[in-house]
XYZ file of C-alpha atoms in Angstrom:
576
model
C 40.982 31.952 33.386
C 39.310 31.796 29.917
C 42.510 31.028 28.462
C 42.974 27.564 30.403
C 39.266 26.296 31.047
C 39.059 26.063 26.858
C 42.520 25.177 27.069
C 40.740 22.061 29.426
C 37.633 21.645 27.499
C 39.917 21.296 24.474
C 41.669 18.263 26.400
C 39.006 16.471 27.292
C 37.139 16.712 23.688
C 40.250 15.646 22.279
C 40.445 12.373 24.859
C 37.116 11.627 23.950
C 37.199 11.694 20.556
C 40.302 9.361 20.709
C 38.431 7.200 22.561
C 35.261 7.505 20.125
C 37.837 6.694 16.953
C 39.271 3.280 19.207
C 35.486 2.069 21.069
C 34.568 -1.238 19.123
C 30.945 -2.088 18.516
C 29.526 -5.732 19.769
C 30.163 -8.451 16.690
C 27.554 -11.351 16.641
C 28.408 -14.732 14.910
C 25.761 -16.932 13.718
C 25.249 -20.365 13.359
C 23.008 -23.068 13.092
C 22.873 -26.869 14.614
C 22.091 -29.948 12.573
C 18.491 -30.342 14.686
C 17.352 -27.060 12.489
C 19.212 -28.559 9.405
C 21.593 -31.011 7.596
C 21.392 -29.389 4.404
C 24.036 -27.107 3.085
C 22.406 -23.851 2.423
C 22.487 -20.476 0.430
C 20.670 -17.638 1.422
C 20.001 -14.056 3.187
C 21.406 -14.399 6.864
C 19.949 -11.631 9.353
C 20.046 -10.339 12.731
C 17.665 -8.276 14.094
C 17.959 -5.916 17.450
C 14.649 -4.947 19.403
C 14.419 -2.956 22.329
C 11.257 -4.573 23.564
C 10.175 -7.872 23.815
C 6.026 -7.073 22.248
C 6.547 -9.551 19.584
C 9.753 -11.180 18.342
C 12.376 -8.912 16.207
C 11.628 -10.820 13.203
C 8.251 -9.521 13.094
C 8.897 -5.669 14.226
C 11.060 -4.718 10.926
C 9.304 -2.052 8.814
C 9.996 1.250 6.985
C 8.023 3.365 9.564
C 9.254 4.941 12.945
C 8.248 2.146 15.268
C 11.050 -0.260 13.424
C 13.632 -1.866 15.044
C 17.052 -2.965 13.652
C 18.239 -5.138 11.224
C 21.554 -5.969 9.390
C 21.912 -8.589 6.450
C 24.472 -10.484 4.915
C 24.551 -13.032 1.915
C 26.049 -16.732 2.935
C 26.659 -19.547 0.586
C 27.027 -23.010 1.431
C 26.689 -22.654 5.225
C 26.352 -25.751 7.158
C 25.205 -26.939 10.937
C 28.002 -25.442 13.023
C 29.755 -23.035 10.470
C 29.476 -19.395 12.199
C 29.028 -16.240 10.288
C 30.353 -13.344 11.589
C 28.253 -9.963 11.222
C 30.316 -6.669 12.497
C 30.397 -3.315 11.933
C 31.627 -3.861 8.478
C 28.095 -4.995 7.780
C 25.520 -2.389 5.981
C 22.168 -2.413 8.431
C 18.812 -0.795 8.927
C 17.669 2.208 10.208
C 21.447 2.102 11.885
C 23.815 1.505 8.726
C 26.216 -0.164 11.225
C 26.104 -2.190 14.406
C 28.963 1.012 15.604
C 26.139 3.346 15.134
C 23.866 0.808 17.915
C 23.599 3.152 21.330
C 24.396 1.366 24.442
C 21.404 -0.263 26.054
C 19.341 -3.396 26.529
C 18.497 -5.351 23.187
C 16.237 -8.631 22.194
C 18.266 -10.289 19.494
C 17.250 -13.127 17.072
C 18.562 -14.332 13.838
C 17.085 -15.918 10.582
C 18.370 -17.696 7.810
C 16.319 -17.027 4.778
C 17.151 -19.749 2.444
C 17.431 -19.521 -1.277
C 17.085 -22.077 -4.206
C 19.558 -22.589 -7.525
C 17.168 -21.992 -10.804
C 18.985 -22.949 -13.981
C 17.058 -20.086 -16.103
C 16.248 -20.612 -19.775
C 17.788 -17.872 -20.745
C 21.226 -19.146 -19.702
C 21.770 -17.569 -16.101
C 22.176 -19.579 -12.834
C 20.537 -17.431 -9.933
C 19.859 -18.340 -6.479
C 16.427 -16.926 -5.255
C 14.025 -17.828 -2.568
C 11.112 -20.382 -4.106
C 7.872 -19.087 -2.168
C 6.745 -21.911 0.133
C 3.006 -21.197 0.247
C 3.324 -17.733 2.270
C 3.526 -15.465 -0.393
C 7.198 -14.352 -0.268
C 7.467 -13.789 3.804
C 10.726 -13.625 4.530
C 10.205 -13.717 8.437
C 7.195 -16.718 8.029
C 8.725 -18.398 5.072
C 8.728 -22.471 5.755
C 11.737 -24.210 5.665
C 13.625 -20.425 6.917
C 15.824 -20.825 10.129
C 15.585 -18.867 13.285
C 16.773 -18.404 16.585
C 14.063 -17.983 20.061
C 15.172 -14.408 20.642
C 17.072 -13.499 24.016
C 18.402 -10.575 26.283
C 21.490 -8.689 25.689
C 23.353 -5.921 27.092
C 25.117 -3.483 24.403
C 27.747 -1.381 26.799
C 29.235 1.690 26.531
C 32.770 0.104 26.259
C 31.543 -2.147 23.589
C 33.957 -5.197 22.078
C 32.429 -8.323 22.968
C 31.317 -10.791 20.670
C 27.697 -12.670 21.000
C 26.951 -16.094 19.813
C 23.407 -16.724 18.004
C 22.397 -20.303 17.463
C 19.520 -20.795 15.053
C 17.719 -24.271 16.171
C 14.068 -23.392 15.029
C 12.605 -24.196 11.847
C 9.281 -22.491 10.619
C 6.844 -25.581 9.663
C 4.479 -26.094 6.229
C 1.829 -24.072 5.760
C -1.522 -26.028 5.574
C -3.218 -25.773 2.068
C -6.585 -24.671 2.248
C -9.582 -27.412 1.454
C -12.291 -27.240 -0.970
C -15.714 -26.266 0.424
C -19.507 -26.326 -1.223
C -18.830 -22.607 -2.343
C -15.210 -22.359 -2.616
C -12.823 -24.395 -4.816
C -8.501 -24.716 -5.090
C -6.890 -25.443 -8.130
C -3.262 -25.724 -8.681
C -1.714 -26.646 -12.285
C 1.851 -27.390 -13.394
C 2.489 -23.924 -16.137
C 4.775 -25.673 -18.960
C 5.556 -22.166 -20.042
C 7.117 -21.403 -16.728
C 8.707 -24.608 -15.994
C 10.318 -24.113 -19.312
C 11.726 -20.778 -18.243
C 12.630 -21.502 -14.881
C 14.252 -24.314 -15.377
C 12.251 -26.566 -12.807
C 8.323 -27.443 -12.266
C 6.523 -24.426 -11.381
C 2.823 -23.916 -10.509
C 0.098 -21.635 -11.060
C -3.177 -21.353 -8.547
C -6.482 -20.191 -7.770
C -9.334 -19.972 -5.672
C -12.360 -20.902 -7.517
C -15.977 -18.869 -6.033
C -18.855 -20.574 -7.966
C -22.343 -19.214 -8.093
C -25.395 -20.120 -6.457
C -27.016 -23.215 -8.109
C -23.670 -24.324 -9.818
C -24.561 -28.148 -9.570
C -28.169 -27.497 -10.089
C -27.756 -26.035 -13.631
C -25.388 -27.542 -15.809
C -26.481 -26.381 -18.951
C -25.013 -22.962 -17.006
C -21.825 -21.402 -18.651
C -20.627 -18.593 -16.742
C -18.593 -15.310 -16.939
C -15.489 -15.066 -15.400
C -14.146 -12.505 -12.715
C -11.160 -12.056 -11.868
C -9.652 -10.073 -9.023
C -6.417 -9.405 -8.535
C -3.731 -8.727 -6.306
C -1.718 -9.720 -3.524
C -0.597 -14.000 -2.393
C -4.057 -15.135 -1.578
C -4.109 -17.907 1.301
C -7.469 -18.325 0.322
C -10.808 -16.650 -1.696
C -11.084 -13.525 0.750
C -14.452 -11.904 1.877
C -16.509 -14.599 1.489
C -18.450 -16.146 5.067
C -21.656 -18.306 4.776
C -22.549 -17.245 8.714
C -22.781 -13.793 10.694
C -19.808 -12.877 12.769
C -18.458 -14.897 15.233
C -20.480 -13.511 18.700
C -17.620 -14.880 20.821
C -14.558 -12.980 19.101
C -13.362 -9.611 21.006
C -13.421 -7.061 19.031
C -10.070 -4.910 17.640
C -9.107 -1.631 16.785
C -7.542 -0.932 13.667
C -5.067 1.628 13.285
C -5.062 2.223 10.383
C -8.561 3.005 9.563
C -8.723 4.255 12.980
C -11.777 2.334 13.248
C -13.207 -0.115 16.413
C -13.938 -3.549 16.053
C -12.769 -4.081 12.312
C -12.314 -7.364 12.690
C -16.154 -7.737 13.604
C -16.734 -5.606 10.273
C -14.733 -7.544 8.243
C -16.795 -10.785 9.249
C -20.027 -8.663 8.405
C -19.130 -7.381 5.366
C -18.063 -11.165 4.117
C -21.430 -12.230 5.431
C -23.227 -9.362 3.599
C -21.771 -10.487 0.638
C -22.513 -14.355 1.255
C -26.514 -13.039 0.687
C -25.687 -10.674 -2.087
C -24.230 -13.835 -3.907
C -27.235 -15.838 -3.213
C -30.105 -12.853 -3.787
C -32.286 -14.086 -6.708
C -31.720 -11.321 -9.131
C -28.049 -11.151 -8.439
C -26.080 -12.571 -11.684
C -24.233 -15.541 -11.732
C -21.068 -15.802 -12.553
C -17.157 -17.319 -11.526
C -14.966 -15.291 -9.195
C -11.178 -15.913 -8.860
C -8.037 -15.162 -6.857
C -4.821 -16.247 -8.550
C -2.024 -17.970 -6.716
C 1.310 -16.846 -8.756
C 4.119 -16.194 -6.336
C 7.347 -16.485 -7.964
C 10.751 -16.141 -6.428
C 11.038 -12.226 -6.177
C 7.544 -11.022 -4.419
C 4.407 -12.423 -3.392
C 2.669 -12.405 -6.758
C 4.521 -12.445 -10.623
C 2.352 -8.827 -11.647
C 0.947 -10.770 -14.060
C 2.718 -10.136 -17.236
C 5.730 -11.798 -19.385
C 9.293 -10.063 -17.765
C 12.958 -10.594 -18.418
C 13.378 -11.964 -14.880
C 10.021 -13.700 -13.944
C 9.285 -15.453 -17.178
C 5.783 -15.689 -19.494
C 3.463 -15.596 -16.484
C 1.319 -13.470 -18.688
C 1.068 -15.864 -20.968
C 0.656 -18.754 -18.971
C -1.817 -16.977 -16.936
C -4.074 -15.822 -19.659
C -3.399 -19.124 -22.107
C -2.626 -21.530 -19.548
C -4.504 -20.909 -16.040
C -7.376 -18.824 -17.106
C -8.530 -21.861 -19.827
C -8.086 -24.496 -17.547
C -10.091 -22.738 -14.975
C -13.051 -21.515 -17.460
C -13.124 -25.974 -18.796
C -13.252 -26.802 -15.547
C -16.523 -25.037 -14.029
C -17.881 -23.876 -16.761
C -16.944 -20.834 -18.046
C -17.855 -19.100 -20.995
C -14.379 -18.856 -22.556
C -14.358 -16.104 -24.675
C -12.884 -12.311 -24.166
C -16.107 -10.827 -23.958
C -17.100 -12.914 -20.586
C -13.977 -11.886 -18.650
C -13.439 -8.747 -16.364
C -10.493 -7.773 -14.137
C -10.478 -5.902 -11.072
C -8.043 -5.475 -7.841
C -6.043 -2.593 -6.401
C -2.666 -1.131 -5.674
C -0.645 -4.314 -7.406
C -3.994 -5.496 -8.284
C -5.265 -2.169 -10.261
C -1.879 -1.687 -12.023
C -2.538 -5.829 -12.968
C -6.007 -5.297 -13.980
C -4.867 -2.418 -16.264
C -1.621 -3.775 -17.690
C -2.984 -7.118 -18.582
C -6.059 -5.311 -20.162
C -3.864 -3.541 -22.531
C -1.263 -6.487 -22.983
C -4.279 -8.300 -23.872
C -6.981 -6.033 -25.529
C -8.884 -8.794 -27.136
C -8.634 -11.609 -23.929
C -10.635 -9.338 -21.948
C -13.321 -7.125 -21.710
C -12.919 -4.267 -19.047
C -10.685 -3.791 -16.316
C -11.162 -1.422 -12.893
C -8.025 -0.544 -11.382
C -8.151 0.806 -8.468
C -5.260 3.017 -6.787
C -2.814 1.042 -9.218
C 0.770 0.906 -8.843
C 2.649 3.518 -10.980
C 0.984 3.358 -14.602
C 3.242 6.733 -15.817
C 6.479 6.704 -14.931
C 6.864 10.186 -14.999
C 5.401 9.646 -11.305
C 6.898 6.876 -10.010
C 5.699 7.818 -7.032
C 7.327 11.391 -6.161
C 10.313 10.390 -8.733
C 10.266 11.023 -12.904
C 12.882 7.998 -13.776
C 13.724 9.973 -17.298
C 14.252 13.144 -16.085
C 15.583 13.106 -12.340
C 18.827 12.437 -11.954
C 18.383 10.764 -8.323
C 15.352 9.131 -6.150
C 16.428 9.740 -2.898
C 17.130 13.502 -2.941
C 15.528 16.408 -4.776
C 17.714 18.262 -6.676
C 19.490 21.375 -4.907
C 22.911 22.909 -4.789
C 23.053 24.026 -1.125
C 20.198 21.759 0.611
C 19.707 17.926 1.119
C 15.815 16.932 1.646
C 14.733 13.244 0.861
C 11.949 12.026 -1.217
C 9.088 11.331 1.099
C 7.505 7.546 0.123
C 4.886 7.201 2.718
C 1.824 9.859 4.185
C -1.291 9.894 5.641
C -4.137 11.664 4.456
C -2.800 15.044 5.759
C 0.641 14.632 4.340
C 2.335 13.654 7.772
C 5.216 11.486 6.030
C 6.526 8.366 8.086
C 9.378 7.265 5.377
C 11.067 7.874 3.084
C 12.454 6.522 -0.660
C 15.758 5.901 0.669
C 14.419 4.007 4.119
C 12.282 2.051 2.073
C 15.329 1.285 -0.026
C 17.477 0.789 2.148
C 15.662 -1.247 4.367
C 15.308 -3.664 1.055
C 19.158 -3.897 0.564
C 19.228 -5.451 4.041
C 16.687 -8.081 3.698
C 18.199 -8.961 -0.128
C 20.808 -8.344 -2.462
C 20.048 -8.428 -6.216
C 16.738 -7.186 -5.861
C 15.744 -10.510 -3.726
C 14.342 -8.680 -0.591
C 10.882 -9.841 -1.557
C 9.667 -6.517 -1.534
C 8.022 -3.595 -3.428
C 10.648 -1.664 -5.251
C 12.577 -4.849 -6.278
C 9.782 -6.437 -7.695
C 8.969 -3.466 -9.499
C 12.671 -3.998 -10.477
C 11.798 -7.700 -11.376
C 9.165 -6.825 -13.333
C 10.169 -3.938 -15.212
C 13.788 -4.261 -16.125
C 16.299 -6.142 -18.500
C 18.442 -8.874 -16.817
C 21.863 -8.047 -16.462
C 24.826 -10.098 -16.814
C 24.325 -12.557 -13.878
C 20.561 -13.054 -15.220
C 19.206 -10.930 -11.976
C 17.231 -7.852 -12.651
C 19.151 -4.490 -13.839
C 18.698 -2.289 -11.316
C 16.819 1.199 -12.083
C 18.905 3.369 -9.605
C 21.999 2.473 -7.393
C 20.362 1.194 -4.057
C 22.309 3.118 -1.920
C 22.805 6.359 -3.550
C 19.525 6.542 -5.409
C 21.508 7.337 -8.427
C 19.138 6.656 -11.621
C 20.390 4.415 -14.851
C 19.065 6.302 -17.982
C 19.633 3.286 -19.873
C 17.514 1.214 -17.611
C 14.989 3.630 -17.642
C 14.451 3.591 -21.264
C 13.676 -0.199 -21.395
C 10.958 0.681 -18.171
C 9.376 3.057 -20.354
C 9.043 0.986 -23.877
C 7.874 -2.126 -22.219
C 6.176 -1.138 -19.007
C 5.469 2.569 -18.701
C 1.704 1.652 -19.148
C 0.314 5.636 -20.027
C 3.669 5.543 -22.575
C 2.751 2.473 -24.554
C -0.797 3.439 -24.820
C -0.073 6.536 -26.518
C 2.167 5.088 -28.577
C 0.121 2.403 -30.164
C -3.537 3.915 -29.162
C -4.005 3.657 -32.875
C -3.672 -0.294 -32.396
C -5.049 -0.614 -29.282
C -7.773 2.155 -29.019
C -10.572 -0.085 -30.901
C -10.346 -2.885 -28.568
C -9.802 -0.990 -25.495
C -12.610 1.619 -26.152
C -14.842 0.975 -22.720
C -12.938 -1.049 -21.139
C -10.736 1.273 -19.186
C -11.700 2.612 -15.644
C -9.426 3.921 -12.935
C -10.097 5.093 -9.323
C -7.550 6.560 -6.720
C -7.934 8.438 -3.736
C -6.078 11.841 -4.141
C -4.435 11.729 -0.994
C -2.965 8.348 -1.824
C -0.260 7.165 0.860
C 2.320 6.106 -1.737
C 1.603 9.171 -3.778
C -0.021 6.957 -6.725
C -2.913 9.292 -7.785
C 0.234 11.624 -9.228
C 0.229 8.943 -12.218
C -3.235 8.721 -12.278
C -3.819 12.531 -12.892
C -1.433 12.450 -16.176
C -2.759 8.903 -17.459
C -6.173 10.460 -17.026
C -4.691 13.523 -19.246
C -4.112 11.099 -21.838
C -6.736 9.138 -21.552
C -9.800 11.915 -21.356
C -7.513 14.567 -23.832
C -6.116 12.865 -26.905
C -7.828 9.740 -27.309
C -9.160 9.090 -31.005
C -11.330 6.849 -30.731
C -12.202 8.416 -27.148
C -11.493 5.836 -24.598
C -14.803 5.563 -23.437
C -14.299 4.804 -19.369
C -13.612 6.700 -16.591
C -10.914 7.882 -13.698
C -12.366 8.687 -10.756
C -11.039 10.269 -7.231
C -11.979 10.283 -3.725
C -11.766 13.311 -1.841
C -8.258 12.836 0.870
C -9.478 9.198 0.730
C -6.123 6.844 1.032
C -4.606 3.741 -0.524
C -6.914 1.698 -1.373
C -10.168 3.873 -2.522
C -11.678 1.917 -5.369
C -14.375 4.538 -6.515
C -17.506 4.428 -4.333
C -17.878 7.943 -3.098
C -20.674 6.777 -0.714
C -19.018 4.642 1.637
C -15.607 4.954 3.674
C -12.196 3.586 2.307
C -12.256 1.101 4.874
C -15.618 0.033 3.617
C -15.545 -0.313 0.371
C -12.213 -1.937 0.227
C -13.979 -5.196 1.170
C -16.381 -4.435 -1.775
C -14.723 -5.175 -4.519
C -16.630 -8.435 -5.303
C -19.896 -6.794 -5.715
C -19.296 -3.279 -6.525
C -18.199 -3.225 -10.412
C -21.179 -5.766 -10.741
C -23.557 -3.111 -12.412
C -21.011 -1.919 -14.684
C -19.754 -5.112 -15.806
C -23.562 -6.224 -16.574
C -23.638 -2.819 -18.428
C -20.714 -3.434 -20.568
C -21.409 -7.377 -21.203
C -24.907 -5.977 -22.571
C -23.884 -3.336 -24.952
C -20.642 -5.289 -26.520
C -21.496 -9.022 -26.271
C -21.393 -10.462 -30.009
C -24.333 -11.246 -31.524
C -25.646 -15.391 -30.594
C -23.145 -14.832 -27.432
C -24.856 -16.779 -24.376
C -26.691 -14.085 -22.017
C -28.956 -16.071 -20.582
C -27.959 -19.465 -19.598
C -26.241 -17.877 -16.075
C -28.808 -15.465 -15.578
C -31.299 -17.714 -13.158
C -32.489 -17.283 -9.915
């Protein structure tokens, strides 16, 4: 009896894998009519599967659990009624192929993200997508095609085909408008136009102090605060909350009514600005998207151009001529965090003398010995730590007790979807954008293969001579170390949620260790405090982030009084 019923059970696995090895998966072609365009068009061509309809597909594609699906392919030249095809040939995420898609009910919706030709300085022709005032959004992005998303059935038999017609187009973004307080500039950078092969613009959003009109005889130091595409100057309200709006919970601070505390805390800081003894000075956010990521990182890069240089020679004079500023390296102060801390550091030490302190908070990778959870020059592979008999990928994402809800690879991986060539608009390729050599077609040189996680040596090198920021300051401290003596101070939370406090710790070994002439600042942690923690140890993360404005105020004053040259103006911007 044994004998036969495995003899039976052998059967039937054996019929079912045969019909496994023959099932086909659903194929989807896309197209698009002539009432969402006329245009011939290049681009990143996407379809995206949801299992609920909470909010369209296009909007519920992460790295995290709660994802849904997505699959990319590159198109060139499509026009209104040419269809695309995407299969099971077609590399997707967190599914790497529409065969892997179980049976079931599915919202599906498709996008076009459209990309322009640059003619590049350097000799390359690349086709990228130009920002359209949403900071690099590839699901917001004017001028992107979509489809309305609708209901589909994925069977168990599988084979059909589904047509997607894309006849939406996402409208212009509204610039914002100049008020009393706040002010938007925009200038035409000849050093980038140069390089890019095309006119390209450099912003910001101007903050001017209390009694601006009333005192010009004022000149003014200048703040700036970077990070992340600004829509407009952040955290700044001239009336208490709004009594009607309901207030929200936020996840991720786990706190009630954030919204409301947001509003407060940009009131708050509305009377700070205007208290009699506080200082007067100019506060900006810079607008410098550029075709790979919401904002350039603020330095000169094979693939991005001088915006470095046109920031700090082009943008930053223009803005100091136009309302005032003081205009010399002694009156200017960075500050942001996470891509704004690792801005405010690098463009401190690319430009000792231009400024005159920067406070980084939880900044990118500044040692790229911890890139993240990954040492590019000795680690042979990102995704996986090394083991003979064992595969366990590199977590990229935790909470403040080490629960992990990605991984390197996901995040990866989820990137080669949305872009080829480092174009997904996201944070590893533009680390990629800014960091590495070009490589034959003039697109960035990629640091590891993006599906194995295999790491280039070569590549590597370059990162570490030109961007590794702990690296370079070691090697030229004896340079460098006069006019960066003070200026330096970094704060991270040491339960950071992209692991970035594990370059902190050995640029603080540096920094408080060998130093000759000592460096003169600080590194500070917060106790489990997340992303974000900027180095007030009295007040939550979730506090404190909306602080930044105010907070470095003392020690800024402190530093402007002890290292101002001698007949420097202290005293025209100091009024009531």
């Amino acid at each position: 009896m044994k004998i036969r019923f495995f003899s039976f059970l052998s059967s039937v696995l054996m019929l079912w894998s045969c019909q496994e090895t023959t099932q086909k998966s659903t194929t989807f072609t896309i197209s698009f009519n002539d009432g969402a365009s006329t245009e011939t068009l290049d681009g990143r061509l996407l379809l995206m599967l949801s299992t609920n309809n909470d909010d369209e597909p296009r909007f519920q594609i992460n790295s995290g659990l709660d994802t849904q699906l997505i699959f990319g392919i590159d198109v060139e030249g499509m026009k209104a009624g040419d269809e695309k095809v995407i299969d099971d040939t077609v590399f997707g995420f967190p599914r790497t192929s529409l065969a892997e898609v179980p049976p079931g009910d599915y919202y599906v919706q498709a996008l076009l993200h459209t990309y322009e030709t640059f003619d590049l300085s350097t000799g390359h022709t690349v086709k990228l997508p130009m920002d359209n005032g949403e900071g690099q959004r590839w699901n917001r992005s004017p001028g992107n095609i979509y489809s309305e998303p609708f209901k589909i059935t994925i069977t168990e038999k599988g084979g059909n085909t589904v047509a997607v017609e894309m006849d939406k187009v996402i409208l212009p973004i509204e610039e914002a408008k100049d008020t009393e307080w706040i002010k938007h500039i925009k200038i035409k950078s000849e050093k980038l136009s140069t390089f890019w092969g095309r006119d390209m613009y450099l912003g910001a959003h101007v903050l001017l102090p209390k009694g601006f009109e009333e005192h010009p005889e004022a000149k003014y130091p200048l703040m700036i605060f970077h990070g992340h595409f600004p829509d407009d100057f952040g955290g700044f309200r001239t009336t208490p909350p709004d009594p009607a709006m309901k207030p929200e919970y936020s996840a991720r601070f786990d706190v009630e009514g954030y919204n409301v505390l947001q509003q407060q805390e940009a009131y708050d800081f509305y009377q700070r600005w205007n208290d009699p003894d506080f200082p007067r000075f100019l506060i900006i956010e810079i607008q410098h998207p550029t075709p790979y990521y919401d904002d350039s990182y603020a330095v000169n890069s094979a693939s991005q151009g001088p915006y470095g240089d046109a920031i700090t020679h082009e943008l930053i004079p223009y803005i100091e001529k136009e309302f005032r500023g003081l205009g010399e390296g002694w009156s200017r102060f960075l500050y942001g965090g996470s891509t704004g801390g690792w801005e405010a550091l690098a463009v401190q030490v690319k430009y000792p003398e231009a400024y005159n302190g920067c406070f980084a908070a939880c900044p990118d990778p500044i040692d790229f010995r911890a890139y993240c959870l990954t040492n590019i020059y000795e680690d042979e592979n990102a995704y996986y730590y090394e083991s003979a008999h064992k595969t366990l990928e590199v977590p990229a994402h935790r909470d403040y007790l080490g629960h992990i809800t990605s991984t390197v690879k996901d995040e990866n991986h989820l990137e080669l979807v949305l872009g080829t060539k480092s174009r997904s608009g996201q944070q590893w390729d533009i680390w990629e954008a800014t960091y590495s050599p070009q490589n034959d077609e003039g697109y960035p040189k990629r640091i590891w293969d993006k599906k194995t996680g295999v790491i280039d040596a070569e590549v590597a090198n370059y990162w570490k001579e030109n961007f590794d920021l702990r690296h370079i300051l070691e090697r030229d401290w004896d340079k460098l170390g006069d006019n960066l003596k003070g200026k330096i101070h970094i704060y991270c939370g040491d339960m950071d949620n992209y692991y970035l406090n594990n370059a902190v710790y050995l640029m603080e070994d540096f920094l408080e260790h060998t130093t000759d002439p000592y460096y003169d600042g600080e590194v500070l942690y917060g106790d489990r405090a997340e992303h974000c923690w900027n180095g007030d140890p009295e007040q939550p993360n979730h506090i404190s982030r909306l602080r930044y404005n105010s907070m470095y105020v003392p020690k800024i004053m402190e530093r402007i009084a002890k290292s101002a040259p001698r007949g420097a103006d202290l005293t025209s911007w100091r009024y009531q």
